[in-house]
């Protein structure tokens, strides 16, 4: 604390010598609204001269409105309160600004994505499809197979590591693992992809593209997320439960399997679901390890597979002739991808809400 | 095996097996991380030893990676400069300004930004954001063109370094703001109430109690964001117009690529030594992000210990 | 509580079962493929290589599948270099490549294919168009030197005297030129640069390479990216597969004394009149495109993509399948299918007869 909290009362900062009635004059809510209405008016007038677009309109209104609020507040309430109001306006606008990409992105993806959101999209692949029509059945299947495989690899490793960290670990090994898991969360996804490629190229030779390699790459990204969330959840299991179990003569490993994990199962399921949501939209690692295919391939150990994000990427960047149809397919794939991720997030919240142990008896 | 009291040694063995498995999983994670390093080095080695003229570009590995590294850092720094103040403001909004009942919901909304796959950001960046930025860039070129950053000539499509940085900023915004939110929320209530009781306005309270308390957390969060921005791939690959080498010109169409985006774009059709070169560039990226993340974690963890002791 | 726990415990494995339950059923369009008449083959043919050919290959595989439903042709668009590498290593049956094999690769090919050697057929010919987007400028003629200086960023405005000299009766706008190039390594770039290098002479100072050599221009990924970037700006000029050009203006290029627009016929013409490279195998149709041609109606900016395979295979089935598939690719029907989906130029009849002879020479050893 460098600055000393002012000992004067707020009134002390106001210009003295003004009438005592001033002390009670405050900028009301409607007064603030009035400032922004006036700002809007200014922009309407400016529009006549300059011809503004929507973005400038909104930005200008906010900027002029904020300036007005500051000015009015300064003359009515003094500089300290005025500054407070200025910051309030800025903080609110910052939040509003952050909503612009979210809303415009959602609007844009839905608007362009619904174009091809039809039955054919979900039942057709691209085999033999030229131009119009076709679908992403093969890509959806590929994403499901690879994600399932990733989950199968990551969950046991991640869960057991979390069990180790919470129940067994101690000393330097625990510290080292905790730290490395933290660092692992920051591995760029493309590096994970390159790693999986470098690993498989040793066994299969250059140019290898396999579903399993994609699953390995995604596991590198998913494992630390699973460890992190499982660790948090396991820590929340009350020690009383463990001790009660030990007191009954139950060995530690059975206590963990039969008491600790079942108690935490809702939280674990939530964590796993969120971890799946984290990796299901990954594009870069799959681009370098799995590639793209036109036909359905269910076998992750045999050649290229299509996956939804990579499919979207290639449909957009290599659309063929004429390009419109492929670009429409790309947007629909993006829409499905967002729906999948959001759906998984909702499921995760539902799990934690529905299955959470009720407090008390 | 099933009975709990008759055969103790068996139980011990079960315990040992289970504990061993758990420990093995933990060690496996360390092995994976070591494996990432080892396999990347092994596959990058041919590019490290190859004669300079075999490397794409013909001038050796260092001059191949240098512009990419520059582009990576430039994009990440732009993103960080744009995102950090905004993220702090958003965290303040959610923890200090928004009505308490709404705060959690608004937090979810910001977190949604983190859930959107990066390729979708790329789509949005190319089709929505980039064209909309062109008039703004024109204005920058006309009015601030004397600053080398905005020298132009303005890209006709808006697929510039500044647009790429902007998209990155949006992507790391939720990461920084989540950590800032966490530390701001932990500000001891006593400090806050003391400030308010002494007659401070809300902003004065934030400046004196909340921000000093949360500053190291914000720095750590910003570094985590930096780590993410350095490795971000698909959005950049789609948004950035790549040509030419090192330049600070942010609004023209000639930009250096980033390591990650370059790998994503070149890898699918590369073969031979080109693949090794790309893996070598990936290794560089891995080392940098590793260092940044380690620094960030060290800062965040030190703060956590400090606050843990204080509360 | 208890049932909730059980439910939650079932949920995670349950999620995993979904893809497996859905699995096993092929996409609608992959079921019930029609059976054709005539001699029926069956088996799988594996190729890899040029992504420029990918669209055409989709046309060929789709067309061939309707004739020979039992034959599967897998083509992996790994890029020309990767395609040659995998073929020479014996991983694939044939390669698609935007460039013919070099000396070193020819030696490797002998090891891969035996003393009979290989065939290289220019099965895919794509004219590369110079596309531009300038409001009010409907026609544009350019000589090679002007074109080279525009893309070298020496000519920076549309009303430059050099452009005016090529377009005497046209009002050129006072507007900056934004050249657009490919950001990825590509055969399109390599062929375009090769044209500038050979046709423009000293005006073009850069080496021929698949990576665009001039820094600072607008760059975009893929043909479609270039076309989109050119379309998005005003005063832009770029190069892309003719098939992708869409509504953009397409420049005519000076050949001899006339200005020639890119068309399938003009592209096929220049390939037919170009020299084969000497000293290679009998069935090796590696072509040195005559970029500085002055022949009437020839358009010299073309991309040629080859199919490369062995003249003898250990497996008689592979030899048979390859012969049958390549015969389809070379047929009028096959070239028509590629032209439809990829906008390529069908090969000339003269070239077809030679190439068919080469394909007939493919044997099982």
PDB file of C-alpha atoms in Angstrom, chain A residues 39-297:
ATOM      1  CA  UNK A  39     -24.501  11.507 -27.297  1.00  0.00           C
ATOM      2  CA  UNK A  40     -26.714   9.529 -29.649  1.00  0.00           C
ATOM      3  CA  UNK A  41     -28.238  12.793 -30.812  1.00  0.00           C
ATOM      4  CA  UNK A  42     -24.780  14.160 -31.542  1.00  0.00           C
ATOM      5  CA  UNK A  43     -24.007  11.096 -33.619  1.00  0.00           C
ATOM      6  CA  UNK A  44     -27.282  11.460 -35.543  1.00  0.00           C
ATOM      7  CA  UNK A  45     -26.284  15.008 -36.412  1.00  0.00           C
ATOM      8  CA  UNK A  46     -22.756  13.932 -37.348  1.00  0.00           C
ATOM      9  CA  UNK A  47     -24.202  11.175 -39.488  1.00  0.00           C
ATOM     10  CA  UNK A  48     -25.833  13.766 -41.723  1.00  0.00           C
ATOM     11  CA  UNK A  49     -22.404  15.082 -42.651  1.00  0.00           C
ATOM     12  CA  UNK A  50     -20.162  12.073 -42.562  1.00  0.00           C
ATOM     13  CA  UNK A  51     -22.349   9.050 -43.239  1.00  0.00           C
ATOM     14  CA  UNK A  52     -21.317   6.690 -40.448  1.00  0.00           C
ATOM     15  CA  UNK A  53     -21.509   2.933 -40.312  1.00  0.00           C
ATOM     16  CA  UNK A  54     -22.951   0.939 -37.441  1.00  0.00           C
ATOM     17  CA  UNK A  55     -19.653   0.401 -35.668  1.00  0.00           C
ATOM     18  CA  UNK A  56     -18.747   4.080 -35.715  1.00  0.00           C
ATOM     19  CA  UNK A  57     -22.271   4.943 -34.597  1.00  0.00           C
ATOM     20  CA  UNK A  58     -22.076   2.739 -31.517  1.00  0.00           C
ATOM     21  CA  UNK A  59     -18.466   3.576 -30.706  1.00  0.00           C
ATOM     22  CA  UNK A  60     -19.100   7.282 -31.121  1.00  0.00           C
ATOM     23  CA  UNK A  61     -22.197   7.204 -28.939  1.00  0.00           C
ATOM     24  CA  UNK A  62     -20.344   5.386 -26.188  1.00  0.00           C
ATOM     25  CA  UNK A  63     -17.318   7.690 -26.393  1.00  0.00           C
ATOM     26  CA  UNK A  64     -19.281  10.940 -26.480  1.00  0.00           C
ATOM     27  CA  UNK A  65     -21.678   9.647 -23.811  1.00  0.00           C
ATOM     28  CA  UNK A  66     -18.797   8.721 -21.531  1.00  0.00           C
ATOM     29  CA  UNK A  67     -17.232  12.130 -22.019  1.00  0.00           C
ATOM     30  CA  UNK A  68     -20.556  13.786 -21.221  1.00  0.00           C
ATOM     31  CA  UNK A  69     -21.018  11.713 -18.083  1.00  0.00           C
ATOM     32  CA  UNK A  70     -17.525  12.651 -16.976  1.00  0.00           C
ATOM     33  CA  UNK A  71     -18.067  16.339 -17.669  1.00  0.00           C
ATOM     34  CA  UNK A  72     -21.475  16.549 -16.027  1.00  0.00           C
ATOM     35  CA  UNK A  73     -20.356  14.505 -13.052  1.00  0.00           C
ATOM     36  CA  UNK A  74     -17.259  16.616 -12.620  1.00  0.00           C
ATOM     37  CA  UNK A  75     -19.249  19.796 -12.449  1.00  0.00           C
ATOM     38  CA  UNK A  76     -21.913  18.307 -10.180  1.00  0.00           C
ATOM     39  CA  UNK A  77     -20.045  15.822  -8.012  1.00  0.00           C
ATOM     40  CA  UNK A  78     -16.395  16.784  -8.140  1.00  0.00           C
ATOM     41  CA  UNK A  79     -13.362  15.159  -9.817  1.00  0.00           C
ATOM     42  CA  UNK A  80     -13.121  12.049  -7.668  1.00  0.00           C
ATOM     43  CA  UNK A  81     -16.631  10.841  -8.297  1.00  0.00           C
ATOM     44  CA  UNK A  82     -16.314  11.877 -11.930  1.00  0.00           C
ATOM     45  CA  UNK A  83     -13.283   9.660 -12.301  1.00  0.00           C
ATOM     46  CA  UNK A  84     -15.162   6.829 -10.656  1.00  0.00           C
ATOM     47  CA  UNK A  85     -18.002   7.250 -13.142  1.00  0.00           C
ATOM     48  CA  UNK A  86     -15.533   7.396 -16.020  1.00  0.00           C
ATOM     49  CA  UNK A  87     -14.015   4.080 -14.971  1.00  0.00           C
ATOM     50  CA  UNK A  88     -17.472   2.567 -14.557  1.00  0.00           C
ATOM     51  CA  UNK A  89     -18.342   3.573 -18.105  1.00  0.00           C
ATOM     52  CA  UNK A  90     -15.058   2.182 -19.413  1.00  0.00           C
ATOM     53  CA  UNK A  91     -15.482  -1.108 -17.590  1.00  0.00           C
ATOM     54  CA  UNK A  92     -19.026  -1.559 -18.892  1.00  0.00           C
ATOM     55  CA  UNK A  93     -17.912  -0.730 -22.443  1.00  0.00           C
ATOM     56  CA  UNK A  94     -15.050  -3.224 -22.148  1.00  0.00           C
ATOM     57  CA  UNK A  95     -17.539  -5.959 -21.411  1.00  0.00           C
ATOM     58  CA  UNK A  96     -19.758  -4.795 -24.246  1.00  0.00           C
ATOM     59  CA  UNK A  97     -16.757  -4.809 -26.563  1.00  0.00           C
ATOM     60  CA  UNK A  98     -15.972  -8.407 -25.645  1.00  0.00           C
ATOM     61  CA  UNK A  99     -19.510  -9.402 -26.586  1.00  0.00           C
ATOM     62  CA  UNK A 100     -19.105  -8.073 -30.149  1.00  0.00           C
ATOM     63  CA  UNK A 101     -16.957 -10.966 -31.400  1.00  0.00           C
ATOM     64  CA  UNK A 102     -19.052 -13.552 -29.564  1.00  0.00           C
ATOM     65  CA  UNK A 103     -22.365 -12.355 -30.958  1.00  0.00           C
ATOM     66  CA  UNK A 104     -21.136 -11.588 -34.462  1.00  0.00           C
ATOM     67  CA  UNK A 105     -19.370 -14.932 -34.631  1.00  0.00           C
ATOM     68  CA  UNK A 106     -22.439 -16.835 -33.504  1.00  0.00           C
ATOM     69  CA  UNK A 107     -24.644 -14.900 -35.917  1.00  0.00           C
ATOM     70  CA  UNK A 108     -22.277 -15.347 -38.847  1.00  0.00           C
ATOM     71  CA  UNK A 109     -21.743 -19.067 -38.320  1.00  0.00           C
ATOM     72  CA  UNK A 110     -25.455 -19.765 -37.887  1.00  0.00           C
ATOM     73  CA  UNK A 111     -26.479 -17.604 -40.846  1.00  0.00           C
ATOM     74  CA  UNK A 112     -24.028 -19.231 -43.239  1.00  0.00           C
ATOM     75  CA  UNK A 113     -24.174 -22.656 -41.631  1.00  0.00           C
ATOM     76  CA  UNK A 114     -27.903 -23.342 -41.876  1.00  0.00           C
ATOM     77  CA  UNK A 115     -27.655 -23.188 -45.667  1.00  0.00           C
ATOM     78  CA  UNK A 116     -26.573 -26.818 -45.866  1.00  0.00           C
ATOM     79  CA  UNK A 117     -27.922 -28.077 -42.533  1.00  0.00           C
ATOM     80  CA  UNK A 118     -29.960 -30.839 -44.138  1.00  0.00           C
ATOM     81  CA  UNK A 119     -30.327 -34.604 -44.024  1.00  0.00           C
ATOM     82  CA  UNK A 120     -27.876 -35.168 -46.837  1.00  0.00           C
ATOM     83  CA  UNK A 121     -25.147 -33.392 -44.908  1.00  0.00           C
ATOM     84  CA  UNK A 122     -25.391 -35.939 -42.116  1.00  0.00           C
ATOM     85  CA  UNK A 123     -25.737 -39.056 -44.269  1.00  0.00           C
ATOM     86  CA  UNK A 124     -23.423 -38.476 -47.238  1.00  0.00           C
ATOM     87  CA  UNK A 125     -19.691 -38.449 -47.525  1.00  0.00           C
ATOM     88  CA  UNK A 126     -17.756 -36.703 -50.299  1.00  0.00           C
ATOM     89  CA  UNK A 127     -16.922 -39.869 -52.226  1.00  0.00           C
ATOM     90  CA  UNK A 128     -17.789 -39.240 -55.858  1.00  0.00           C
ATOM     91  CA  UNK A 129     -19.439 -35.934 -55.022  1.00  0.00           C
ATOM     92  CA  UNK A 130     -18.647 -33.218 -57.526  1.00  0.00           C
ATOM     93  CA  UNK A 131     -19.879 -29.721 -56.883  1.00  0.00           C
ATOM     94  CA  UNK A 132     -23.295 -29.596 -55.276  1.00  0.00           C
ATOM     95  CA  UNK A 133     -24.537 -31.853 -52.495  1.00  0.00           C
ATOM     96  CA  UNK A 134     -22.409 -34.197 -50.491  1.00  0.00           C
ATOM     97  CA  UNK A 135     -21.992 -34.166 -46.764  1.00  0.00           C
ATOM     98  CA  UNK A 136     -19.762 -34.648 -43.801  1.00  0.00           C
ATOM     99  CA  UNK A 137     -20.894 -38.067 -42.575  1.00  0.00           C
ATOM    100  CA  UNK A 138     -17.362 -39.415 -42.939  1.00  0.00           C
ATOM    101  CA  UNK A 139     -15.893 -36.414 -41.121  1.00  0.00           C
ATOM    102  CA  UNK A 140     -18.390 -36.646 -38.253  1.00  0.00           C
ATOM    103  CA  UNK A 141     -17.651 -40.357 -37.881  1.00  0.00           C
ATOM    104  CA  UNK A 142     -13.919 -39.690 -38.007  1.00  0.00           C
ATOM    105  CA  UNK A 143     -14.191 -37.053 -35.298  1.00  0.00           C
ATOM    106  CA  UNK A 144     -16.239 -39.418 -33.112  1.00  0.00           C
ATOM    107  CA  UNK A 145     -13.827 -42.333 -33.564  1.00  0.00           C
ATOM    108  CA  UNK A 146     -10.719 -40.255 -32.903  1.00  0.00           C
ATOM    109  CA  UNK A 147     -12.259 -38.418 -29.960  1.00  0.00           C
ATOM    110  CA  UNK A 148     -13.436 -41.700 -28.426  1.00  0.00           C
ATOM    111  CA  UNK A 149      -9.968 -43.149 -28.836  1.00  0.00           C
ATOM    112  CA  UNK A 150      -8.419 -40.030 -27.301  1.00  0.00           C
ATOM    113  CA  UNK A 151     -10.764 -40.315 -24.331  1.00  0.00           C
ATOM    114  CA  UNK A 152      -9.900 -43.977 -23.965  1.00  0.00           C
ATOM    115  CA  UNK A 153      -6.195 -43.116 -23.778  1.00  0.00           C
ATOM    116  CA  UNK A 154      -6.415 -39.944 -21.716  1.00  0.00           C
ATOM    117  CA  UNK A 155      -8.964 -40.711 -19.023  1.00  0.00           C
ATOM    118  CA  UNK A 156      -7.206 -43.682 -17.380  1.00  0.00           C
ATOM    119  CA  UNK A 157      -3.802 -41.975 -17.459  1.00  0.00           C
ATOM    120  CA  UNK A 158      -5.187 -38.639 -16.307  1.00  0.00           C
ATOM    121  CA  UNK A 159      -7.375 -40.113 -13.607  1.00  0.00           C
ATOM    122  CA  UNK A 160      -4.666 -42.341 -12.168  1.00  0.00           C
ATOM    123  CA  UNK A 161      -2.221 -39.443 -12.146  1.00  0.00           C
ATOM    124  CA  UNK A 162      -4.727 -37.337 -10.250  1.00  0.00           C
ATOM    125  CA  UNK A 163      -5.232 -40.229  -7.785  1.00  0.00           C
ATOM    126  CA  UNK A 164      -1.493 -40.382  -7.323  1.00  0.00           C
ATOM    127  CA  UNK A 165      -1.174 -36.647  -6.768  1.00  0.00           C
ATOM    128  CA  UNK A 166      -4.038 -36.466  -4.289  1.00  0.00           C
ATOM    129  CA  UNK A 167      -3.860 -39.793  -2.472  1.00  0.00           C
ATOM    130  CA  UNK A 168      -0.285 -41.048  -2.681  1.00  0.00           C
ATOM    131  CA  UNK A 169       2.091 -38.439  -3.944  1.00  0.00           C
ATOM    132  CA  UNK A 170       4.546 -36.626  -1.774  1.00  0.00           C
ATOM    133  CA  UNK A 171       7.839 -34.858  -1.972  1.00  0.00           C
ATOM    134  CA  UNK A 172       9.721 -33.931  -5.086  1.00  0.00           C
ATOM    135  CA  UNK A 173       8.061 -36.370  -7.481  1.00  0.00           C
ATOM    136  CA  UNK A 174       4.639 -34.931  -6.690  1.00  0.00           C
ATOM    137  CA  UNK A 175       5.925 -31.399  -7.099  1.00  0.00           C
ATOM    138  CA  UNK A 176       7.606 -32.256 -10.363  1.00  0.00           C
ATOM    139  CA  UNK A 177       4.535 -33.953 -11.788  1.00  0.00           C
ATOM    140  CA  UNK A 178       2.233 -31.106 -10.729  1.00  0.00           C
ATOM    141  CA  UNK A 179       4.541 -28.612 -12.349  1.00  0.00           C
ATOM    142  CA  UNK A 180       4.945 -30.595 -15.560  1.00  0.00           C
ATOM    143  CA  UNK A 181       1.198 -31.092 -15.878  1.00  0.00           C
ATOM    144  CA  UNK A 182       0.809 -27.332 -15.589  1.00  0.00           C
ATOM    145  CA  UNK A 183       3.394 -26.783 -18.272  1.00  0.00           C
ATOM    146  CA  UNK A 184       1.864 -29.499 -20.429  1.00  0.00           C
ATOM    147  CA  UNK A 185      -1.423 -27.576 -20.557  1.00  0.00           C
ATOM    148  CA  UNK A 186       0.500 -24.916 -22.439  1.00  0.00           C
ATOM    149  CA  UNK A 187       1.914 -27.137 -25.214  1.00  0.00           C
ATOM    150  CA  UNK A 188       0.778 -25.648 -28.530  1.00  0.00           C
ATOM    151  CA  UNK A 189      -1.575 -27.996 -30.314  1.00  0.00           C
ATOM    152  CA  UNK A 190       0.528 -27.972 -33.474  1.00  0.00           C
ATOM    153  CA  UNK A 191       3.549 -29.128 -31.466  1.00  0.00           C
ATOM    154  CA  UNK A 192       1.500 -32.012 -30.111  1.00  0.00           C
ATOM    155  CA  UNK A 193       0.669 -32.900 -33.699  1.00  0.00           C
ATOM    156  CA  UNK A 194       4.301 -32.742 -34.776  1.00  0.00           C
ATOM    157  CA  UNK A 195       5.245 -34.946 -31.837  1.00  0.00           C
ATOM    158  CA  UNK A 196       2.725 -37.610 -32.798  1.00  0.00           C
ATOM    159  CA  UNK A 197       3.940 -37.468 -36.397  1.00  0.00           C
ATOM    160  CA  UNK A 198       7.579 -37.724 -35.312  1.00  0.00           C
ATOM    161  CA  UNK A 199       6.670 -40.725 -33.155  1.00  0.00           C
ATOM    162  CA  UNK A 200       4.758 -42.620 -35.835  1.00  0.00           C
ATOM    163  CA  UNK A 201       7.135 -41.784 -38.644  1.00  0.00           C
ATOM    164  CA  UNK A 202       9.761 -43.883 -36.898  1.00  0.00           C
ATOM    165  CA  UNK A 203       7.577 -46.980 -37.177  1.00  0.00           C
ATOM    166  CA  UNK A 204       5.652 -46.350 -40.385  1.00  0.00           C
ATOM    167  CA  UNK A 205       7.993 -44.280 -42.535  1.00  0.00           C
ATOM    168  CA  UNK A 206       7.610 -40.791 -43.977  1.00  0.00           C
ATOM    169  CA  UNK A 207       4.203 -39.440 -44.914  1.00  0.00           C
ATOM    170  CA  UNK A 208       2.356 -41.522 -42.347  1.00  0.00           C
ATOM    171  CA  UNK A 209      -1.257 -40.496 -41.756  1.00  0.00           C
ATOM    172  CA  UNK A 210      -3.200 -42.533 -39.209  1.00  0.00           C
ATOM    173  CA  UNK A 211      -6.225 -41.959 -37.012  1.00  0.00           C
ATOM    174  CA  UNK A 212      -4.381 -43.341 -34.020  1.00  0.00           C
ATOM    175  CA  UNK A 213      -1.599 -40.779 -34.483  1.00  0.00           C
ATOM    176  CA  UNK A 214      -4.241 -38.068 -34.250  1.00  0.00           C
ATOM    177  CA  UNK A 215      -5.592 -39.653 -31.072  1.00  0.00           C
ATOM    178  CA  UNK A 216      -2.097 -39.679 -29.564  1.00  0.00           C
ATOM    179  CA  UNK A 217      -1.620 -36.012 -30.454  1.00  0.00           C
ATOM    180  CA  UNK A 218      -4.961 -35.082 -28.924  1.00  0.00           C
ATOM    181  CA  UNK A 219      -4.165 -37.137 -25.814  1.00  0.00           C
ATOM    182  CA  UNK A 220      -1.093 -34.983 -25.189  1.00  0.00           C
ATOM    183  CA  UNK A 221      -3.507 -32.050 -25.053  1.00  0.00           C
ATOM    184  CA  UNK A 222      -6.265 -33.805 -23.130  1.00  0.00           C
ATOM    185  CA  UNK A 223      -4.333 -35.610 -20.383  1.00  0.00           C
ATOM    186  CA  UNK A 224      -3.257 -32.467 -18.460  1.00  0.00           C
ATOM    187  CA  UNK A 225      -6.814 -31.114 -18.602  1.00  0.00           C
ATOM    188  CA  UNK A 226      -8.152 -34.362 -17.142  1.00  0.00           C
ATOM    189  CA  UNK A 227      -5.457 -34.419 -14.435  1.00  0.00           C
ATOM    190  CA  UNK A 228      -6.155 -30.828 -13.441  1.00  0.00           C
ATOM    191  CA  UNK A 229      -9.907 -31.195 -13.133  1.00  0.00           C
ATOM    192  CA  UNK A 230      -9.767 -34.649 -11.502  1.00  0.00           C
ATOM    193  CA  UNK A 231      -7.212 -33.392  -8.981  1.00  0.00           C
ATOM    194  CA  UNK A 232      -9.472 -30.482  -7.987  1.00  0.00           C
ATOM    195  CA  UNK A 233     -12.459 -32.773  -7.603  1.00  0.00           C
ATOM    196  CA  UNK A 234     -10.659 -35.473  -5.615  1.00  0.00           C
ATOM    197  CA  UNK A 235      -9.296 -32.838  -3.255  1.00  0.00           C
ATOM    198  CA  UNK A 236     -12.877 -31.841  -2.473  1.00  0.00           C
ATOM    199  CA  UNK A 237     -13.787 -35.306  -1.152  1.00  0.00           C
ATOM    200  CA  UNK A 238     -13.895 -34.852   2.627  1.00  0.00           C
ATOM    201  CA  UNK A 239     -11.185 -36.635   4.565  1.00  0.00           C
ATOM    202  CA  UNK A 240     -13.815 -37.879   7.028  1.00  0.00           C
ATOM    203  CA  UNK A 241     -15.043 -40.316   4.408  1.00  0.00           C
ATOM    204  CA  UNK A 242     -11.580 -41.763   3.868  1.00  0.00           C
ATOM    205  CA  UNK A 243     -10.913 -42.032   7.588  1.00  0.00           C
ATOM    206  CA  UNK A 244     -14.257 -43.683   8.246  1.00  0.00           C
ATOM    207  CA  UNK A 245     -13.418 -46.240   5.597  1.00  0.00           C
ATOM    208  CA  UNK A 246      -9.932 -46.902   7.004  1.00  0.00           C
ATOM    209  CA  UNK A 247     -11.457 -47.280  10.467  1.00  0.00           C
ATOM    210  CA  UNK A 248     -13.602 -50.083   9.105  1.00  0.00           C
ATOM    211  CA  UNK A 249     -10.444 -51.860   7.999  1.00  0.00           C
ATOM    212  CA  UNK A 250     -10.868 -51.192   4.298  1.00  0.00           C
ATOM    213  CA  UNK A 251      -7.506 -50.936   2.571  1.00  0.00           C
ATOM    214  CA  UNK A 252      -6.550 -47.716   0.908  1.00  0.00           C
ATOM    215  CA  UNK A 253      -6.942 -48.813  -2.708  1.00  0.00           C
ATOM    216  CA  UNK A 254     -10.440 -50.123  -2.084  1.00  0.00           C
ATOM    217  CA  UNK A 255     -11.265 -46.927  -0.231  1.00  0.00           C
ATOM    218  CA  UNK A 256     -10.237 -44.944  -3.260  1.00  0.00           C
ATOM    219  CA  UNK A 257     -12.138 -47.154  -5.699  1.00  0.00           C
ATOM    220  CA  UNK A 258     -15.257 -47.626  -3.604  1.00  0.00           C
ATOM    221  CA  UNK A 259     -15.517 -44.405  -1.615  1.00  0.00           C
ATOM    222  CA  UNK A 260     -13.456 -41.556  -3.013  1.00  0.00           C
ATOM    223  CA  UNK A 261     -14.072 -41.971  -6.731  1.00  0.00           C
ATOM    224  CA  UNK A 262     -17.812 -42.742  -6.444  1.00  0.00           C
ATOM    225  CA  UNK A 263     -18.238 -39.656  -4.264  1.00  0.00           C
ATOM    226  CA  UNK A 264     -16.468 -37.533  -6.828  1.00  0.00           C
ATOM    227  CA  UNK A 265     -17.916 -39.219  -9.903  1.00  0.00           C
ATOM    228  CA  UNK A 266     -20.106 -36.293 -10.949  1.00  0.00           C
ATOM    229  CA  UNK A 267     -17.215 -33.883 -10.813  1.00  0.00           C
ATOM    230  CA  UNK A 268     -14.989 -36.331 -12.670  1.00  0.00           C
ATOM    231  CA  UNK A 269     -17.578 -36.798 -15.396  1.00  0.00           C
ATOM    232  CA  UNK A 270     -17.922 -33.027 -15.710  1.00  0.00           C
ATOM    233  CA  UNK A 271     -14.182 -32.656 -16.015  1.00  0.00           C
ATOM    234  CA  UNK A 272     -13.897 -35.377 -18.632  1.00  0.00           C
ATOM    235  CA  UNK A 273     -16.739 -33.892 -20.664  1.00  0.00           C
ATOM    236  CA  UNK A 274     -15.113 -30.474 -20.612  1.00  0.00           C
ATOM    237  CA  UNK A 275     -11.805 -32.044 -21.598  1.00  0.00           C
ATOM    238  CA  UNK A 276     -13.507 -33.712 -24.572  1.00  0.00           C
ATOM    239  CA  UNK A 277     -14.991 -30.361 -25.524  1.00  0.00           C
ATOM    240  CA  UNK A 278     -11.508 -28.902 -25.381  1.00  0.00           C
ATOM    241  CA  UNK A 279     -10.026 -31.339 -27.905  1.00  0.00           C
ATOM    242  CA  UNK A 280     -12.958 -32.061 -30.210  1.00  0.00           C
ATOM    243  CA  UNK A 281     -12.477 -28.809 -32.100  1.00  0.00           C
ATOM    244  CA  UNK A 282      -8.707 -29.101 -32.474  1.00  0.00           C
ATOM    245  CA  UNK A 283      -7.658 -28.778 -36.077  1.00  0.00           C
ATOM    246  CA  UNK A 284      -3.912 -28.347 -36.311  1.00  0.00           C
ATOM    247  CA  UNK A 285      -2.762 -31.660 -34.768  1.00  0.00           C
ATOM    248  CA  UNK A 286      -5.184 -33.626 -36.937  1.00  0.00           C
ATOM    249  CA  UNK A 287      -4.117 -31.711 -40.032  1.00  0.00           C
ATOM    250  CA  UNK A 288      -0.556 -32.995 -39.693  1.00  0.00           C
ATOM    251  CA  UNK A 289      -1.288 -36.495 -38.359  1.00  0.00           C
ATOM    252  CA  UNK A 290      -4.561 -37.701 -39.859  1.00  0.00           C
ATOM    253  CA  UNK A 291      -4.972 -35.639 -43.022  1.00  0.00           C
ATOM    254  CA  UNK A 292      -8.218 -35.724 -44.947  1.00  0.00           C
ATOM    255  CA  UNK A 293     -10.183 -38.318 -46.918  1.00  0.00           C
ATOM    256  CA  UNK A 294     -13.282 -38.310 -49.058  1.00  0.00           C
ATOM    257  CA  UNK A 295     -14.633 -41.670 -48.000  1.00  0.00           C
ATOM    258  CA  UNK A 296     -15.723 -43.026 -44.652  1.00  0.00           C
ATOM    259  CA  UNK A 297     -12.979 -44.813 -42.744  1.00  0.00           C
TER     260      UNK A 297
END
